[in-house]
Each structure stands twice: as structure tokens, then as C-alpha cells.
């Protein structure tokens, strides 16, 4: 006895023949071997059954009243939904009939009277091919869907990158305007005042030399104050300690003046590109500022920085009030941190929940 078809669901075979005895004979061969057999007695009924419930294979007699088997096969091939449906025509031994069956685009043919083993072998082979075809089509559809999803993600990330770059440029412009304002309102005004008083002292040098000397002595303190203002402004742009000594000492110094009690763990890191060091430094400072504002009284923070393979990683964790990232506190500070890290190809994550503090983590790829 032939081996039965192995499948999660029995393959469906539609037998199309206007002679009931032939239908019963084919069903008697196929059903015991794991096939579900349905039948149609005419070409039009066959097309209706195929449209209602697509079979895995059609066994099609040629000679039928009305629409013959050739026409049924041609119509199945013309429909995109059934273009690849396996069709086996049941023919006589006449060579011309078999040629016509193949010209009608049948996949195979069985001669009458048919041999049971041959019939089962041909049906089994074509059903297997259809299964492979259906699998490939399903995978192609899945790949197309994934491709659309990936394209949508790329578009989304491209738009986010575009928006991030816009924010970076805007932030840079805002920072430039702040520096200009600080220079204008602070050091510049101070220096202008110094220049005016120096001219006045020079004018008094001949007529009132003692008064001129007193003014010059007082100007020394004013010059020192102006220098301090300029130094503080420069430190805010890029701290000299970061430039000279690197992240460990710069972060340690920043922790000493942080508005929240802070512990630093930065063992094992070395020197990196200036933009990498500046990104980590200013992100940690921003995170400490956020912690001081939102963590609550008595909260503490920990700053960690370490190198892992080809990435520089950092995190700032506090033990304060925490928040729900899905519902709030995605403010300017967090946006600035994301933009800073994203501008050099890194990523930033936030882990927080009400009552269990907040951890801001970042990773930055390092050049080879």
C-alpha cells in the first residue's frame, strides 16, 4: 500500500467528471491515502467550487457536456488566484488528446484506465510542489510586509534625525545668542566701564595725579573681576579640566559642585575624541541637574562611565521619586541629551518608575 500523505491538514482534491462511477473510483483510491475528495459534474460547477473553496489539486476529465476540460483549465490559468493550481487531466491514450491537454496548460495527465500507484505518485508530487509554492508565496508576502515595516521605520528614523539635527542647530544658535548676551550684559559692559574710567584717569594724570593713581588702583580689582567673568563663561563652553585631564577628573570635579550628593565610578576609561568626552560630560551634568530638580529631598545620585568593546557607556542613576516615562517628563533637558548623543551616532535610554528612582543610560560608538 502506498504511504499516506503527511500533512497537518489533508490535501483537498477536486474531481471533475460527469460520470459518477469514475468519481467514486477516484475517491476510493485517494481517500484512504489521506486526501479529502470533493467532486463536480460539469465545468461550470468545477469553477464555482474552486472559487468557493480552493483545492490543492484538480483531477479534470476532458469530455464533459457544456464546458470541456480544456476550457476549464484555460479559465483556471487566466485567473491570478488559480494560475498555479495543479491540474491533472484524465485522458485517453490518444497522443493528440494528451498534447491538447498540455497545450491547455495542464500540469500533468493520467491515461485511462489509470494505474493506482501512478495516480497517487503524480498527485503526491504535484501537491508537494503546490505546498512549496504556497510556502514561498507566504514568505514573499511576509518579506514584503517586513520591507514595508522597515521602510516605515527608516522614514521615521530619518525624520527624527532631521528633527534632531534641526534641534541641535537651534540649540547651537540659542547657545551662541546666550554667550553673546552674557558677553554684552556682563564682561563687555564691565570692559567698557573700565575703558571709560581708564581714559578718565589718564585725563586726571597731569592735574590730579594722586586721584588718578587711586582710580588706577581700583581698576585693578575691576580688571580681575572682568577676567573672572570671561573665565567662567569659557568654562561653561568647554571646561579646561575636561580638555586637559579627561573625563574621570572632570566628572569628579563636577560631582563636587553638583546640586545633589553624587558618587562617581569612572575607573578604566581613558582619553577619547573631544566630541565624545564633551557629550558624556554635558549629558551627565544635565542628568544631575534633572535629578536635583525632580528626585526629591535627600536623594543621591551615582555617575558611572566605562568602556565596553567599541562603545563608551555611561549612566546617571538617582534614588529619588522617579516617574512614568510613558506619561511625562520628556522635557528640554532629556531632548538635549538625546540630541547630543544621537549627533555622534549614540543612543540614550531612560529607565524610571514612580517610587524607584531614575536611570539615564547612554552608549556612544568609538572609532577604530
mmCIF file of C-alpha atoms in Angstrom:
data_model
loop_
_atom_site.group_PDB
_atom_site.id
_atom_site.type_symbol
_atom_site.label_atom_id
_atom_site.label_comp_id
_atom_site.label_asym_id
_atom_site.label_seq_id
_atom_site.Cartn_x
_atom_site.Cartn_y
_atom_site.Cartn_z
ATOM 1 C CA UNK A 1 0.000 0.000 0.000
ATOM 2 C CA UNK A 2 1.262 3.480 -0.806
ATOM 3 C CA UNK A 3 2.389 5.763 2.007
ATOM 4 C CA UNK A 4 -0.225 8.263 3.086
ATOM 5 C CA UNK A 5 0.270 11.990 2.647
ATOM 6 C CA UNK A 6 1.881 13.600 5.706
ATOM 7 C CA UNK A 7 0.328 16.994 6.404
ATOM 8 C CA UNK A 8 -1.239 18.954 9.220
ATOM 9 C CA UNK A 9 -4.410 19.111 7.105
ATOM 10 C CA UNK A 10 -5.415 16.559 4.474
ATOM 11 C CA UNK A 11 -4.810 17.912 0.961
ATOM 12 C CA UNK A 12 -8.022 18.711 -0.889
ATOM 13 C CA UNK A 13 -8.563 17.181 -4.328
ATOM 14 C CA UNK A 14 -11.417 18.272 -6.593
ATOM 15 C CA UNK A 15 -12.518 15.514 -9.025
ATOM 16 C CA UNK A 16 -14.332 16.884 -12.076
ATOM 17 C CA UNK A 17 -16.173 14.186 -14.060
ATOM 18 C CA UNK A 18 -19.740 13.814 -15.276
ATOM 19 C CA UNK A 19 -19.648 10.026 -14.755
ATOM 20 C CA UNK A 20 -20.435 9.184 -11.088
ATOM 21 C CA UNK A 21 -18.710 5.793 -11.337
ATOM 22 C CA UNK A 22 -15.425 7.466 -12.281
ATOM 23 C CA UNK A 23 -15.768 9.870 -9.352
ATOM 24 C CA UNK A 24 -16.364 7.014 -6.919
ATOM 25 C CA UNK A 25 -13.380 5.118 -8.288
ATOM 26 C CA UNK A 26 -11.018 8.070 -7.842
ATOM 27 C CA UNK A 27 -12.369 8.772 -4.364
ATOM 28 C CA UNK A 28 -11.839 5.115 -3.413
ATOM 29 C CA UNK A 29 -8.171 5.458 -4.352
ATOM 30 C CA UNK A 30 -7.486 8.902 -2.854
ATOM 31 C CA UNK A 31 -9.459 8.988 0.406
ATOM 32 C CA UNK A 32 -7.659 6.058 2.110
ATOM 33 C CA UNK A 33 -4.364 7.783 1.318
ATOM 34 C CA UNK A 34 -5.082 10.951 3.235
ATOM 35 C CA UNK A 35 -6.808 13.146 0.645
ATOM 36 C CA UNK A 36 -10.107 14.971 1.117
ATOM 37 C CA UNK A 37 -12.097 14.482 -2.086
ATOM 38 C CA UNK A 38 -14.869 16.720 -3.415
ATOM 39 C CA UNK A 39 -16.466 16.461 -6.846
ATOM 40 C CA UNK A 40 -18.121 18.444 -9.617
ATOM 41 C CA UNK A 41 -20.065 17.012 -12.541
ATOM 42 C CA UNK A 42 -19.541 19.869 -15.013
ATOM 43 C CA UNK A 43 -17.024 22.523 -15.939
ATOM 44 C CA UNK A 44 -19.133 25.413 -14.637
ATOM 45 C CA UNK A 45 -19.717 23.637 -11.319
ATOM 46 C CA UNK A 46 -15.984 22.983 -11.065
ATOM 47 C CA UNK A 47 -15.190 26.700 -11.428
ATOM 48 C CA UNK A 48 -17.798 27.544 -8.782
ATOM 49 C CA UNK A 49 -16.345 25.027 -6.334
ATOM 50 C CA UNK A 50 -12.804 26.262 -6.910
ATOM 51 C CA UNK A 51 -13.912 29.853 -6.265
ATOM 52 C CA UNK A 52 -15.748 28.846 -3.073
ATOM 53 C CA UNK A 53 -13.042 26.598 -1.592
ATOM 54 C CA UNK A 54 -9.650 26.451 -3.276
ATOM 55 C CA UNK A 55 -8.431 22.832 -3.530
ATOM 56 C CA UNK A 56 -4.826 21.702 -3.570
ATOM 57 C CA UNK A 57 -5.253 19.854 -6.875
ATOM 58 C CA UNK A 58 -7.854 19.302 -9.610
ATOM 59 C CA UNK A 59 -8.372 15.956 -11.380
ATOM 60 C CA UNK A 60 -10.145 17.026 -14.550
ATOM 61 C CA UNK A 61 -11.903 14.872 -17.145
ATOM 62 C CA UNK A 62 -11.746 16.245 -20.674
ATOM 63 C CA UNK A 63 -15.019 15.058 -22.191
ATOM 64 C CA UNK A 64 -17.926 16.697 -20.368
ATOM 65 C CA UNK A 65 -21.186 18.251 -21.566
ATOM 66 C CA UNK A 66 -21.097 22.015 -21.960
ATOM 67 C CA UNK A 67 -17.692 23.308 -20.943
ATOM 68 C CA UNK A 68 -14.992 20.706 -21.612
ATOM 69 C CA UNK A 69 -11.857 20.124 -19.574
ATOM 70 C CA UNK A 70 -9.645 22.183 -21.880
ATOM 71 C CA UNK A 71 -11.761 25.309 -21.345
ATOM 72 C CA UNK A 72 -11.915 24.749 -17.587
ATOM 73 C CA UNK A 73 -8.123 24.546 -17.481
ATOM 74 C CA UNK A 74 -7.703 27.679 -19.601
ATOM 75 C CA UNK A 75 -10.048 29.636 -17.311
ATOM 76 C CA UNK A 76 -8.208 28.470 -14.222
ATOM 77 C CA UNK A 77 -4.937 29.627 -15.740
ATOM 78 C CA UNK A 78 -6.420 33.012 -16.667
ATOM 79 C CA UNK A 79 -7.389 33.742 -13.049
ATOM 80 C CA UNK A 80 -4.466 35.046 -10.911
ATOM 81 C CA UNK A 81 -5.946 33.281 -7.872
ATOM 82 C CA UNK A 82 -5.744 29.856 -9.562
ATOM 83 C CA UNK A 83 -2.902 30.399 -12.012
ATOM 84 C CA UNK A 84 -0.645 27.967 -10.168
ATOM 85 C CA UNK A 85 -3.318 25.488 -9.048
ATOM 86 C CA UNK A 86 -2.138 21.983 -10.089
ATOM 87 C CA UNK A 87 -4.411 20.467 -12.763
ATOM 88 C CA UNK A 88 -4.164 16.818 -13.828
ATOM 89 C CA UNK A 89 -6.246 15.891 -16.872
ATOM 90 C CA UNK A 90 -7.678 12.408 -17.242
ATOM 91 C CA UNK A 91 -7.221 11.493 -20.901
ATOM 92 C CA UNK A 92 -7.437 8.618 -23.303
ATOM 93 C CA UNK A 93 -4.293 7.071 -24.722
ATOM 94 C CA UNK A 94 -4.641 9.183 -27.871
ATOM 95 C CA UNK A 95 -1.475 11.232 -28.410
ATOM 96 C CA UNK A 96 -3.329 14.249 -29.832
ATOM 97 C CA UNK A 97 -5.580 14.409 -26.772
ATOM 98 C CA UNK A 98 -2.567 14.367 -24.466
ATOM 99 C CA UNK A 99 -0.860 17.112 -26.478
ATOM 100 C CA UNK A 100 -4.019 19.224 -26.320
ATOM 101 C CA UNK A 101 -4.127 18.717 -22.551
ATOM 102 C CA UNK A 102 -0.614 20.040 -22.166
ATOM 103 C CA UNK A 103 -1.313 22.925 -24.557
ATOM 104 C CA UNK A 104 -4.260 23.885 -22.353
ATOM 105 C CA UNK A 105 -1.618 24.357 -19.623
ATOM 106 C CA UNK A 106 -2.378 21.257 -17.608
ATOM 107 C CA UNK A 107 0.416 20.245 -15.233
ATOM 108 C CA UNK A 108 0.134 16.537 -15.947
ATOM 109 C CA UNK A 109 -2.216 13.888 -17.325
ATOM 110 C CA UNK A 110 -3.355 10.395 -16.400
ATOM 111 C CA UNK A 111 -4.330 7.878 -19.067
ATOM 112 C CA UNK A 112 -7.458 5.785 -18.803
ATOM 113 C CA UNK A 113 -7.562 3.197 -17.422
ATOM 114 C CA UNK A 114 -5.204 4.596 -14.782
ATOM 115 C CA UNK A 115 -2.792 2.754 -12.572
ATOM 116 C CA UNK A 116 -3.460 3.474 -8.888
ATOM 117 C CA UNK A 117 0.201 3.731 -7.890
ATOM 118 C CA UNK A 118 0.960 6.049 -10.796
ATOM 119 C CA UNK A 119 -2.054 8.228 -9.936
ATOM 120 C CA UNK A 120 -1.019 8.514 -6.296
ATOM 121 C CA UNK A 121 2.598 9.279 -7.216
ATOM 122 C CA UNK A 122 1.619 12.077 -9.597
ATOM 123 C CA UNK A 123 -0.928 13.564 -7.193
ATOM 124 C CA UNK A 124 1.505 13.393 -4.289
ATOM 125 C CA UNK A 125 4.261 15.085 -6.318
ATOM 126 C CA UNK A 126 2.050 17.936 -7.520
ATOM 127 C CA UNK A 127 0.545 18.529 -4.067
ATOM 128 C CA UNK A 128 4.061 18.732 -2.645
ATOM 129 C CA UNK A 129 5.068 21.243 -5.323
ATOM 130 C CA UNK A 130 1.973 23.318 -4.559
ATOM 131 C CA UNK A 131 2.854 23.243 -0.866
ATOM 132 C CA UNK A 132 6.341 24.561 -1.671
ATOM 133 C CA UNK A 133 4.856 27.225 -3.926
ATOM 134 C CA UNK A 134 2.388 28.317 -1.243
ATOM 135 C CA UNK A 135 5.203 28.466 1.308
ATOM 136 C CA UNK A 136 7.324 30.618 -0.995
ATOM 137 C CA UNK A 137 4.376 32.930 -1.682
ATOM 138 C CA UNK A 138 3.663 33.270 2.036
ATOM 139 C CA UNK A 139 7.317 34.026 2.736
ATOM 140 C CA UNK A 140 7.404 36.548 -0.105
ATOM 141 C CA UNK A 141 4.314 38.256 1.310
ATOM 142 C CA UNK A 142 5.875 38.263 4.771
ATOM 143 C CA UNK A 143 9.106 39.697 3.380
ATOM 144 C CA UNK A 144 7.152 42.382 1.538
ATOM 145 C CA UNK A 145 5.358 43.271 4.762
ATOM 146 C CA UNK A 146 8.644 43.374 6.655
ATOM 147 C CA UNK A 147 10.118 45.521 3.908
ATOM 148 C CA UNK A 148 7.257 47.992 4.256
ATOM 149 C CA UNK A 149 7.724 47.999 8.024
ATOM 150 C CA UNK A 150 11.461 48.584 7.669
ATOM 151 C CA UNK A 151 10.901 51.343 5.131
ATOM 152 C CA UNK A 152 8.456 52.995 7.515
ATOM 153 C CA UNK A 153 10.999 52.707 10.333
ATOM 154 C CA UNK A 154 13.751 54.141 8.150
ATOM 155 C CA UNK A 155 11.476 57.027 7.170
ATOM 156 C CA UNK A 156 10.600 57.580 10.830
ATOM 157 C CA UNK A 157 14.236 57.492 11.919
ATOM 158 C CA UNK A 158 15.243 59.743 9.030
ATOM 159 C CA UNK A 159 12.594 62.249 10.054
ATOM 160 C CA UNK A 160 13.691 62.006 13.696
ATOM 161 C CA UNK A 161 17.318 62.508 12.642
ATOM 162 C CA UNK A 162 16.291 65.509 10.566
ATOM 163 C CA UNK A 163 14.345 66.922 13.511
ATOM 164 C CA UNK A 164 17.230 66.169 15.867
ATOM 165 C CA UNK A 165 19.686 67.991 13.623
ATOM 166 C CA UNK A 166 17.304 70.931 13.470
ATOM 167 C CA UNK A 167 17.119 70.981 17.258
ATOM 168 C CA UNK A 168 20.919 70.743 17.503
ATOM 169 C CA UNK A 169 21.317 73.708 15.152
ATOM 170 C CA UNK A 170 18.643 75.633 17.043
ATOM 171 C CA UNK A 171 20.303 74.803 20.358
ATOM 172 C CA UNK A 172 23.662 75.920 18.983
ATOM 173 C CA UNK A 173 22.107 79.187 17.806
ATOM 174 C CA UNK A 174 20.454 79.664 21.187
ATOM 175 C CA UNK A 175 23.757 78.957 22.950
ATOM 176 C CA UNK A 176 25.551 81.420 20.700
ATOM 177 C CA UNK A 177 22.928 84.068 21.489
ATOM 178 C CA UNK A 178 23.279 83.306 25.214
ATOM 179 C CA UNK A 179 27.036 83.743 25.032
ATOM 180 C CA UNK A 180 26.594 86.976 23.098
ATOM 181 C CA UNK A 181 24.089 88.174 25.701
ATOM 182 C CA UNK A 182 26.347 87.195 28.596
ATOM 183 C CA UNK A 183 29.255 88.960 26.941
ATOM 184 C CA UNK A 184 27.160 92.038 26.256
ATOM 185 C CA UNK A 185 25.469 92.225 29.636
ATOM 186 C CA UNK A 186 28.455 91.121 31.722
ATOM 187 C CA UNK A 187 32.062 91.190 30.615
ATOM 188 C CA UNK A 188 31.558 93.584 27.702
ATOM 189 C CA UNK A 189 29.783 96.184 29.832
ATOM 190 C CA UNK A 190 32.415 95.730 32.503
ATOM 191 C CA UNK A 191 35.219 96.258 29.994
ATOM 192 C CA UNK A 192 33.517 99.317 28.531
ATOM 193 C CA UNK A 193 33.265 100.782 32.034
ATOM 194 C CA UNK A 194 36.944 100.008 32.593
ATOM 195 C CA UNK A 195 37.884 101.758 29.365
ATOM 196 C CA UNK A 196 35.896 104.868 30.324
ATOM 197 C CA UNK A 197 37.483 105.035 33.776
ATOM 198 C CA UNK A 198 40.964 104.458 32.363
ATOM 199 C CA UNK A 199 40.513 107.382 29.985
ATOM 200 C CA UNK A 200 39.290 109.490 32.914
ATOM 201 C CA UNK A 201 42.333 108.510 34.984
ATOM 202 C CA UNK A 202 44.607 109.384 32.077
ATOM 203 C CA UNK A 203 42.950 112.799 31.773
ATOM 204 C CA UNK A 204 43.500 113.379 35.518
ATOM 205 C CA UNK A 205 47.105 112.205 35.479
ATOM 206 C CA UNK A 206 48.567 115.695 34.945
ATOM 207 C CA UNK A 207 46.169 117.800 37.016
ATOM 208 C CA UNK A 208 45.362 115.384 39.860
ATOM 209 C CA UNK A 209 47.960 112.608 39.855
ATOM 210 C CA UNK A 210 47.047 111.275 43.301
ATOM 211 C CA UNK A 211 43.388 110.865 42.348
ATOM 212 C CA UNK A 212 44.412 109.254 39.071
ATOM 213 C CA UNK A 213 46.560 106.708 40.980
ATOM 214 C CA UNK A 214 43.653 105.898 43.289
ATOM 215 C CA UNK A 215 41.445 105.248 40.260
ATOM 216 C CA UNK A 216 44.080 103.010 38.664
ATOM 217 C CA UNK A 217 44.457 101.028 41.889
ATOM 218 C CA UNK A 218 40.674 100.480 41.976
ATOM 219 C CA UNK A 219 40.690 99.468 38.321
ATOM 220 C CA UNK A 220 42.946 96.507 39.148
ATOM 221 C CA UNK A 221 40.145 94.817 41.080
ATOM 222 C CA UNK A 222 37.689 95.566 38.270
ATOM 223 C CA UNK A 223 40.046 94.045 35.701
ATOM 224 C CA UNK A 224 40.337 90.911 37.834
ATOM 225 C CA UNK A 225 36.542 90.682 38.088
ATOM 226 C CA UNK A 226 36.173 91.025 34.306
ATOM 227 C CA UNK A 227 38.732 88.260 33.797
ATOM 228 C CA UNK A 228 36.809 86.011 36.193
ATOM 229 C CA UNK A 229 33.613 86.626 34.236
ATOM 230 C CA UNK A 230 35.323 85.720 30.971
ATOM 231 C CA UNK A 231 36.911 82.640 32.547
ATOM 232 C CA UNK A 232 33.574 81.426 33.903
ATOM 233 C CA UNK A 233 31.981 81.947 30.516
ATOM 234 C CA UNK A 234 34.757 79.987 28.796
ATOM 235 C CA UNK A 235 34.486 77.170 31.338
ATOM 236 C CA UNK A 236 30.805 76.814 30.544
ATOM 237 C CA UNK A 237 31.614 76.331 26.866
ATOM 238 C CA UNK A 238 34.277 73.635 27.356
ATOM 239 C CA UNK A 239 35.765 73.066 30.814
ATOM 240 C CA UNK A 240 39.594 73.273 30.791
ATOM 241 C CA UNK A 241 39.796 70.303 33.177
ATOM 242 C CA UNK A 242 37.941 68.148 30.645
ATOM 243 C CA UNK A 243 40.242 69.277 27.878
ATOM 244 C CA UNK A 244 43.429 68.852 29.907
ATOM 245 C CA UNK A 245 42.737 65.804 32.091
ATOM 246 C CA UNK A 246 39.797 63.948 30.553
ATOM 247 C CA UNK A 247 36.501 62.577 31.811
ATOM 248 C CA UNK A 248 37.481 60.994 35.156
ATOM 249 C CA UNK A 249 38.788 64.206 36.696
ATOM 250 C CA UNK A 250 36.235 66.468 35.001
ATOM 251 C CA UNK A 251 33.304 64.347 36.227
ATOM 252 C CA UNK A 252 34.816 64.062 39.694
ATOM 253 C CA UNK A 253 35.126 67.846 39.884
ATOM 254 C CA UNK A 254 31.590 68.269 38.560
ATOM 255 C CA UNK A 255 30.270 65.888 41.213
ATOM 256 C CA UNK A 256 31.874 68.022 43.905
ATOM 257 C CA UNK A 257 29.838 71.037 42.845
ATOM 258 C CA UNK A 258 26.689 69.169 41.793
ATOM 259 C CA UNK A 259 23.374 70.270 43.350
ATOM 260 C CA UNK A 260 22.774 66.673 44.560
ATOM 261 C CA UNK A 261 25.074 64.382 46.559
ATOM 262 C CA UNK A 262 26.869 62.372 43.877
ATOM 263 C CA UNK A 263 29.190 59.369 43.743
ATOM 264 C CA UNK A 264 31.467 58.851 40.706
ATOM 265 C CA UNK A 265 32.620 55.497 39.284
ATOM 266 C CA UNK A 266 34.764 56.041 36.196
ATOM 267 C CA UNK A 267 37.613 53.552 36.617
ATOM 268 C CA UNK A 268 39.206 52.149 33.486
ATOM 269 C CA UNK A 269 38.305 54.836 30.964
ATOM 270 C CA UNK A 270 40.967 56.759 29.077
ATOM 271 C CA UNK A 271 41.010 59.694 26.666
ATOM 272 C CA UNK A 272 38.579 59.895 23.759
ATOM 273 C CA UNK A 273 37.716 62.237 20.938
ATOM 274 C CA UNK A 274 36.733 65.707 22.228
ATOM 275 C CA UNK A 275 33.154 65.426 20.963
ATOM 276 C CA UNK A 276 32.737 62.062 22.734
ATOM 277 C CA UNK A 277 34.106 63.384 26.023
ATOM 278 C CA UNK A 278 32.036 66.564 25.798
ATOM 279 C CA UNK A 279 28.869 64.578 25.065
ATOM 280 C CA UNK A 280 29.305 62.298 28.079
ATOM 281 C CA UNK A 281 30.308 65.195 30.344
ATOM 282 C CA UNK A 282 27.428 67.511 29.494
ATOM 283 C CA UNK A 283 24.869 64.677 29.456
ATOM 284 C CA UNK A 284 25.956 63.667 32.964
ATOM 285 C CA UNK A 285 25.728 67.276 34.136
ATOM 286 C CA UNK A 286 22.268 67.638 32.592
ATOM 287 C CA UNK A 287 21.140 64.393 34.226
ATOM 288 C CA UNK A 288 22.413 65.574 37.621
ATOM 289 C CA UNK A 289 20.562 68.862 37.187
ATOM 290 C CA UNK A 290 17.369 66.931 36.385
ATOM 291 C CA UNK A 291 17.894 64.684 39.401
ATOM 292 C CA UNK A 292 18.359 67.680 41.673
ATOM 293 C CA UNK A 293 15.134 69.239 40.388
ATOM 294 C CA UNK A 294 12.920 66.155 40.395
ATOM 295 C CA UNK A 295 14.368 63.407 42.603
ATOM 296 C CA UNK A 296 13.250 64.977 45.862
ATOM 297 C CA UNK A 297 14.880 65.988 49.128
ATOM 298 C CA UNK A 298 17.645 63.725 50.402
ATOM 299 C CA UNK A 299 18.106 61.893 47.107
ATOM 300 C CA UNK A 300 21.560 60.828 45.953
ATOM 301 C CA UNK A 301 22.986 60.074 42.530
ATOM 302 C CA UNK A 302 25.653 57.833 41.025
ATOM 303 C CA UNK A 303 27.532 58.510 37.796
ATOM 304 C CA UNK A 304 29.131 55.534 36.039
ATOM 305 C CA UNK A 305 31.240 55.602 32.888
ATOM 306 C CA UNK A 306 33.004 52.637 31.322
ATOM 307 C CA UNK A 307 34.199 51.272 28.002
ATOM 308 C CA UNK A 308 32.643 48.074 26.702
ATOM 309 C CA UNK A 309 34.187 46.700 23.496
ATOM 310 C CA UNK A 310 33.899 49.509 20.942
ATOM 311 C CA UNK A 311 31.405 51.595 22.915
ATOM 312 C CA UNK A 312 31.742 54.172 25.660
ATOM 313 C CA UNK A 313 28.832 53.739 28.064
ATOM 314 C CA UNK A 314 27.583 55.895 30.898
ATOM 315 C CA UNK A 315 24.643 56.099 33.231
ATOM 316 C CA UNK A 316 23.377 58.504 35.863
ATOM 317 C CA UNK A 317 21.137 56.904 38.480
ATOM 318 C CA UNK A 318 19.283 58.549 41.347
ATOM 319 C CA UNK A 319 17.263 57.034 44.183
ATOM 320 C CA UNK A 320 14.585 59.689 44.102
ATOM 321 C CA UNK A 321 10.891 59.874 43.305
ATOM 322 C CA UNK A 322 11.062 58.520 39.746
ATOM 323 C CA UNK A 323 8.370 58.982 37.117
ATOM 324 C CA UNK A 324 6.455 57.154 34.390
ATOM 325 C CA UNK A 325 8.408 57.660 31.106
ATOM 326 C CA UNK A 326 5.236 56.955 29.112
ATOM 327 C CA UNK A 327 3.365 59.817 30.740
ATOM 328 C CA UNK A 328 5.704 62.660 31.309
ATOM 329 C CA UNK A 329 8.957 64.492 31.878
ATOM 330 C CA UNK A 330 10.313 64.336 28.367
ATOM 331 C CA UNK A 331 11.475 67.920 28.746
ATOM 332 C CA UNK A 332 14.095 70.079 27.119
ATOM 333 C CA UNK A 333 16.896 68.548 29.177
ATOM 334 C CA UNK A 334 16.188 64.981 28.075
ATOM 335 C CA UNK A 335 15.663 66.111 24.486
ATOM 336 C CA UNK A 336 19.011 67.917 24.534
ATOM 337 C CA UNK A 337 20.723 64.798 25.884
ATOM 338 C CA UNK A 338 19.169 62.615 23.172
ATOM 339 C CA UNK A 339 20.207 65.102 20.514
ATOM 340 C CA UNK A 340 23.768 65.331 21.840
ATOM 341 C CA UNK A 341 24.186 61.557 21.913
ATOM 342 C CA UNK A 342 22.356 61.000 18.619
ATOM 343 C CA UNK A 343 24.502 63.604 16.844
ATOM 344 C CA UNK A 344 27.556 61.330 17.217
ATOM 345 C CA UNK A 345 25.735 58.066 16.487
ATOM 346 C CA UNK A 346 24.894 57.029 20.048
ATOM 347 C CA UNK A 347 21.678 56.187 21.841
ATOM 348 C CA UNK A 348 20.037 57.177 25.128
ATOM 349 C CA UNK A 349 17.593 55.205 27.280
ATOM 350 C CA UNK A 350 15.519 56.165 30.302
ATOM 351 C CA UNK A 351 14.512 53.682 32.978
ATOM 352 C CA UNK A 352 12.233 55.049 35.659
ATOM 353 C CA UNK A 353 9.098 54.329 37.607
ATOM 354 C CA UNK A 354 7.299 56.174 40.392
ATOM 355 C CA UNK A 355 8.975 55.414 43.699
ATOM 356 C CA UNK A 356 12.115 53.688 42.412
ATOM 357 C CA UNK A 357 14.286 56.440 41.012
ATOM 358 C CA UNK A 358 15.549 57.164 37.535
ATOM 359 C CA UNK A 359 18.467 55.862 35.475
ATOM 360 C CA UNK A 360 19.561 57.604 32.287
ATOM 361 C CA UNK A 361 21.885 55.405 30.213
ATOM 362 C CA UNK A 362 23.826 56.226 27.089
ATOM 363 C CA UNK A 363 26.139 54.409 24.694
ATOM 364 C CA UNK A 364 28.426 56.002 22.119
ATOM 365 C CA UNK A 365 30.258 54.060 19.387
ATOM 366 C CA UNK A 366 34.002 54.619 19.316
ATOM 367 C CA UNK A 367 36.027 54.959 16.152
ATOM 368 C CA UNK A 368 38.508 52.224 15.316
#
